[in-house]
mmCIF file with all atom_site columns, C-alpha atoms in Angstrom:
data_model
loop_
_atom_site.group_PDB
_atom_site.id
_atom_site.type_symbol
_atom_site.label_atom_id
_atom_site.label_alt_id
_atom_site.label_comp_id
_atom_site.label_asym_id
_atom_site.label_entity_id
_atom_site.label_seq_id
_atom_site.pdbx_PDB_ins_code
_atom_site.Cartn_x
_atom_site.Cartn_y
_atom_site.Cartn_z
_atom_site.occupancy
_atom_site.B_iso_or_equiv
_atom_site.pdbx_formal_charge
_atom_site.auth_seq_id
_atom_site.auth_comp_id
_atom_site.auth_asym_id
_atom_site.auth_atom_id
_atom_site.pdbx_PDB_model_num
ATOM 1   C CA . MET T 1 1   ? 199.813 2.969  209.031 1.00 49.00 ? 1140 MET T CA 1
ATOM 2   C CA . ALA T 1 2   ? 196.261 2.515  207.825 1.00 54.00 ? 1141 ALA T CA 1
ATOM 3   C CA . THR T 1 3   ? 195.064 -0.977 207.231 1.00 53.00 ? 1142 THR T CA 1
ATOM 4   C CA . THR T 1 4   ? 193.367 -2.255 204.114 1.00 56.00 ? 1143 THR T CA 1
ATOM 5   C CA . SER T 1 5   ? 190.045 -2.172 205.973 1.00 70.00 ? 1144 SER T CA 1
ATOM 6   C CA . VAL T 1 6   ? 190.336 1.579  206.695 1.00 84.00 ? 1145 VAL T CA 1
ATOM 7   C CA . VAL T 1 7   ? 190.970 2.413  203.039 1.00 84.00 ? 1146 VAL T CA 1
ATOM 8   C CA . GLY T 1 8   ? 188.049 0.250  201.992 1.00 86.00 ? 1147 GLY T CA 1
ATOM 9   C CA . GLN T 1 9   ? 185.706 2.252  204.263 1.00 93.00 ? 1148 GLN T CA 1
ATOM 10  C CA . VAL T 1 10  ? 186.562 5.665  202.784 1.00 94.00 ? 1149 VAL T CA 1
ATOM 11  C CA . ARG T 1 11  ? 183.806 7.086  200.562 1.00 96.00 ? 1150 ARG T CA 1
ATOM 12  C CA . ASN T 1 12  ? 183.424 10.279 198.558 1.00 97.00 ? 1151 ASN T CA 1
ATOM 13  C CA . GLY T 1 13  ? 181.800 13.058 200.595 1.00 97.00 ? 1152 GLY T CA 1
ATOM 14  C CA . MET T 1 14  ? 183.124 11.917 203.983 1.00 98.00 ? 1153 MET T CA 1
ATOM 15  C CA . GLU T 1 15  ? 184.465 14.586 206.338 1.00 98.00 ? 1154 GLU T CA 1
ATOM 16  C CA . VAL T 1 16  ? 188.243 14.442 206.938 1.00 97.00 ? 1155 VAL T CA 1
ATOM 17  C CA . VAL T 1 17  ? 189.585 15.627 210.306 1.00 97.00 ? 1156 VAL T CA 1
ATOM 18  C CA . THR T 1 18  ? 193.042 15.727 211.826 1.00 97.00 ? 1157 THR T CA 1
ATOM 19  C CA . SER T 1 19  ? 194.028 13.989 215.064 1.00 98.00 ? 1158 SER T CA 1
ATOM 20  C CA . ASP T 1 20  ? 193.385 17.265 216.923 1.00 97.00 ? 1159 ASP T CA 1
ATOM 21  C CA . GLY T 1 21  ? 189.831 17.472 215.532 1.00 96.00 ? 1160 GLY T CA 1
ATOM 22  C CA . GLU T 1 22  ? 190.357 20.154 212.881 1.00 95.00 ? 1161 GLU T CA 1
ATOM 23  C CA . SER T 1 23  ? 188.485 19.760 209.597 1.00 95.00 ? 1162 SER T CA 1
ATOM 24  C CA . LEU T 1 24  ? 190.542 19.433 206.408 1.00 94.00 ? 1163 LEU T CA 1
ATOM 25  C CA . GLY T 1 25  ? 187.527 19.110 204.120 1.00 96.00 ? 1164 GLY T CA 1
ATOM 26  C CA . LYS T 1 26  ? 185.650 16.336 202.348 1.00 97.00 ? 1165 LYS T CA 1
ATOM 27  C CA . VAL T 1 27  ? 186.802 13.305 200.379 1.00 97.00 ? 1166 VAL T CA 1
ATOM 28  C CA . LYS T 1 28  ? 186.548 14.000 196.656 1.00 96.00 ? 1167 LYS T CA 1
ATOM 29  C CA . GLU T 1 29  ? 188.198 10.810 195.365 1.00 94.00 ? 1168 GLU T CA 1
ATOM 30  C CA . THR T 1 30  ? 190.277 7.858  196.524 1.00 91.00 ? 1169 THR T CA 1
ATOM 31  C CA . TYR T 1 31  ? 193.095 6.787  194.223 1.00 88.00 ? 1170 TYR T CA 1
ATOM 32  C CA . ILE T 1 32  ? 194.055 3.166  194.797 1.00 82.00 ? 1171 ILE T CA 1
ATOM 33  C CA . GLY T 1 33  ? 197.671 2.400  193.965 1.00 73.00 ? 1172 GLY T CA 1
ATOM 34  C CA . THR T 1 34  ? 197.085 -1.341 193.652 1.00 56.00 ? 1173 THR T CA 1
ATOM 35  C CA . GLU T 1 35  ? 195.773 -3.024 190.548 1.00 51.00 ? 1174 GLU T CA 1
ATOM 36  C CA . PRO T 1 36  ? 192.342 -1.366 189.994 1.00 51.00 ? 1175 PRO T CA 1
ATOM 37  C CA . THR T 1 37  ? 190.616 -4.729 189.481 1.00 50.00 ? 1176 THR T CA 1
ATOM 38  C CA . SER T 1 38  ? 191.967 -6.120 192.762 1.00 52.00 ? 1177 SER T CA 1
ATOM 39  C CA . PRO T 1 39  ? 189.187 -7.067 195.210 1.00 51.00 ? 1178 PRO T CA 1
ATOM 40  C CA . LEU T 1 40  ? 191.258 -5.580 198.056 1.00 53.00 ? 1179 LEU T CA 1
ATOM 41  C CA . GLN T 1 41  ? 191.824 -1.867 198.344 1.00 56.00 ? 1180 GLN T CA 1
ATOM 42  C CA . GLN T 1 42  ? 195.283 -1.865 199.846 1.00 59.00 ? 1181 GLN T CA 1
ATOM 43  C CA . CYS T 1 43  ? 197.208 0.844  201.608 1.00 67.00 ? 1182 CYS T CA 1
ATOM 44  C CA . ASP T 1 44  ? 200.455 1.219  199.722 1.00 67.00 ? 1183 ASP T CA 1
ATOM 45  C CA . ASP T 1 45  ? 202.825 4.091  198.927 1.00 66.00 ? 1184 ASP T CA 1
ATOM 46  C CA . GLU T 1 46  ? 200.601 5.368  196.114 1.00 75.00 ? 1185 GLU T CA 1
ATOM 47  C CA . THR T 1 47  ? 197.101 5.045  197.596 1.00 87.00 ? 1186 THR T CA 1
ATOM 48  C CA . THR T 1 48  ? 195.923 8.625  198.125 1.00 92.00 ? 1187 THR T CA 1
ATOM 49  C CA . VAL T 1 49  ? 192.744 10.382 199.266 1.00 94.00 ? 1188 VAL T CA 1
ATOM 50  C CA . GLU T 1 50  ? 191.917 13.660 197.502 1.00 96.00 ? 1189 GLU T CA 1
ATOM 51  C CA . VAL T 1 51  ? 190.368 16.126 199.983 1.00 97.00 ? 1190 VAL T CA 1
ATOM 52  C CA . HIS T 1 52  ? 188.643 19.402 199.003 1.00 95.00 ? 1191 HIS T CA 1
ATOM 53  C CA . ARG T 1 53  ? 187.871 22.331 201.276 1.00 87.00 ? 1192 ARG T CA 1
ATOM 54  C CA . GLY T 1 54  ? 186.231 25.662 200.635 1.00 78.00 ? 1193 GLY T CA 1
ATOM 55  C CA . GLY T 1 55  ? 184.435 26.883 197.623 1.00 65.00 ? 1194 GLY T CA 1
ATOM 56  C CA . LEU T 1 56  ? 181.711 29.451 197.155 1.00 65.00 ? 1195 LEU T CA 1
ATOM 57  C CA . PHE T 1 57  ? 182.779 32.176 199.599 1.00 68.00 ? 1196 PHE T CA 1
ATOM 58  C CA . SER T 1 58  ? 186.194 30.971 200.715 1.00 66.00 ? 1197 SER T CA 1
ATOM 59  C CA . LYS T 1 59  ? 189.432 29.933 199.071 1.00 75.00 ? 1198 LYS T CA 1
ATOM 60  C CA . SER T 1 60  ? 189.213 26.410 197.709 1.00 78.00 ? 1199 SER T CA 1
ATOM 61  C CA . THR T 1 61  ? 192.067 24.054 198.581 1.00 89.00 ? 1200 THR T CA 1
ATOM 62  C CA . THR T 1 62  ? 192.890 20.501 197.615 1.00 94.00 ? 1201 THR T CA 1
ATOM 63  C CA . MET T 1 63  ? 195.078 18.086 199.553 1.00 95.00 ? 1202 MET T CA 1
ATOM 64  C CA . TYR T 1 64  ? 196.288 14.636 198.511 1.00 95.00 ? 1203 TYR T CA 1
ATOM 65  C CA . VAL T 1 65  ? 196.487 12.699 201.768 1.00 95.00 ? 1204 VAL T CA 1
ATOM 66  C CA . PRO T 1 66  ? 198.546 9.492  201.626 1.00 93.00 ? 1205 PRO T CA 1
ATOM 67  C CA . CYS T 1 67  ? 196.971 6.312  202.919 1.00 91.00 ? 1206 CYS T CA 1
ATOM 68  C CA . ARG T 1 68  ? 199.600 6.006  205.659 1.00 91.00 ? 1207 ARG T CA 1
ATOM 69  C CA . ALA T 1 69  ? 198.077 9.120  207.320 1.00 94.00 ? 1208 ALA T CA 1
ATOM 70  C CA . LEU T 1 70  ? 194.617 7.527  207.747 1.00 95.00 ? 1209 LEU T CA 1
ATOM 71  C CA . ALA T 1 71  ? 193.913 6.392  211.299 1.00 96.00 ? 1210 ALA T CA 1
ATOM 72  C CA . ARG T 1 72  ? 190.260 5.341  211.287 1.00 96.00 ? 1211 ARG T CA 1
ATOM 73  C CA . VAL T 1 73  ? 186.764 5.803  209.889 1.00 97.00 ? 1212 VAL T CA 1
ATOM 74  C CA . ASP T 1 74  ? 183.884 6.493  212.288 1.00 96.00 ? 1213 ASP T CA 1
ATOM 75  C CA . GLY T 1 75  ? 180.504 6.889  210.611 1.00 96.00 ? 1214 GLY T CA 1
ATOM 76  C CA . ASN T 1 76  ? 180.953 9.627  207.998 1.00 98.00 ? 1215 ASN T CA 1
ATOM 77  C CA . THR T 1 77  ? 184.304 10.879 209.354 1.00 98.00 ? 1216 THR T CA 1
ATOM 78  C CA . VAL T 1 78  ? 187.852 9.942  208.347 1.00 98.00 ? 1217 VAL T CA 1
ATOM 79  C CA . THR T 1 79  ? 190.373 10.750 211.091 1.00 98.00 ? 1218 THR T CA 1
ATOM 80  C CA . LEU T 1 80  ? 194.055 11.216 210.300 1.00 97.00 ? 1219 LEU T CA 1
ATOM 81  C CA . ASN T 1 81  ? 196.961 10.209 212.532 1.00 96.00 ? 1220 ASN T CA 1
ATOM 82  C CA . VAL T 1 82  ? 198.529 13.693 212.282 1.00 97.00 ? 1221 VAL T CA 1
ATOM 83  C CA . ASP T 1 83  ? 197.472 17.084 213.655 1.00 97.00 ? 1222 ASP T CA 1
ATOM 84  C CA . GLN T 1 84  ? 196.516 20.058 211.477 1.00 94.00 ? 1223 GLN T CA 1
ATOM 85  C CA . GLN T 1 85  ? 199.909 21.766 211.705 1.00 95.00 ? 1224 GLN T CA 1
ATOM 86  C CA . THR T 1 86  ? 201.667 18.601 210.545 1.00 96.00 ? 1225 THR T CA 1
ATOM 87  C CA . ALA T 1 87  ? 199.132 18.003 207.751 1.00 94.00 ? 1226 ALA T CA 1
ATOM 88  C CA . ASN T 1 88  ? 199.631 21.547 206.436 1.00 90.00 ? 1227 ASN T CA 1
ATOM 89  C CA . ALA T 1 89  ? 203.421 21.166 206.520 1.00 93.00 ? 1228 ALA T CA 1
ATOM 90  C CA . LYS T 1 90  ? 203.550 17.840 204.631 1.00 92.00 ? 1229 LYS T CA 1
ATOM 91  C CA . GLY T 1 91  ? 203.280 19.236 201.101 1.00 90.00 ? 1230 GLY T CA 1
ATOM 92  C CA . TRP T 1 92  ? 200.064 17.354 200.454 1.00 94.00 ? 1231 TRP T CA 1
ATOM 93  C CA . GLN T 1 93  ? 198.805 20.260 198.313 1.00 91.00 ? 1232 GLN T CA 1
ATOM 94  C CA . HIS T 1 94  ? 200.785 18.850 195.381 1.00 90.00 ? 1233 HIS T CA 1
ATOM 95  C CA . LYS T 1 95  ? 199.020 16.300 193.196 1.00 89.00 ? 1234 LYS T CA 1
ATOM 96  C CA . PRO T 1 96  ? 201.077 13.087 192.905 1.00 86.00 ? 1235 PRO T CA 1
ATOM 97  C CA . SER T 1 97  ? 202.532 12.731 189.418 1.00 84.00 ? 1236 SER T CA 1
ATOM 98  C CA . TRP T 1 98  ? 201.087 9.237  188.940 1.00 80.00 ? 1237 TRP T CA 1
ATOM 99  C CA . ILE T 1 99  ? 197.510 10.590 189.189 1.00 83.00 ? 1238 ILE T CA 1
ATOM 100 C CA . GLY T 1 100 ? 196.281 11.605 185.739 1.00 76.00 ? 1239 GLY T CA 1
ATOM 101 C CA . THR T 1 101 ? 194.876 14.988 184.849 1.00 64.00 ? 1240 THR T CA 1
#
């Protein structure tokens, strides 16, 4: 499980890769499930990273990666603790209902 410090390092525009090195896209937004005014960005069941891939000449996709799948941040790269096949099979393409429109 990701620690509070990993979540706090995630920034919009960072590259997101799986444990086997495959790119999932770039961080669009981080939704913190804790109280928004809390000084700590905690990894809980609702904390989610929105990742976008594609665009102009390819199909655009969005994934909502749960905090528990974050392994580490190195420079401008967020690495997950799952491989690409697992990430694609998790159903992360569905926006969590608690995130507004």
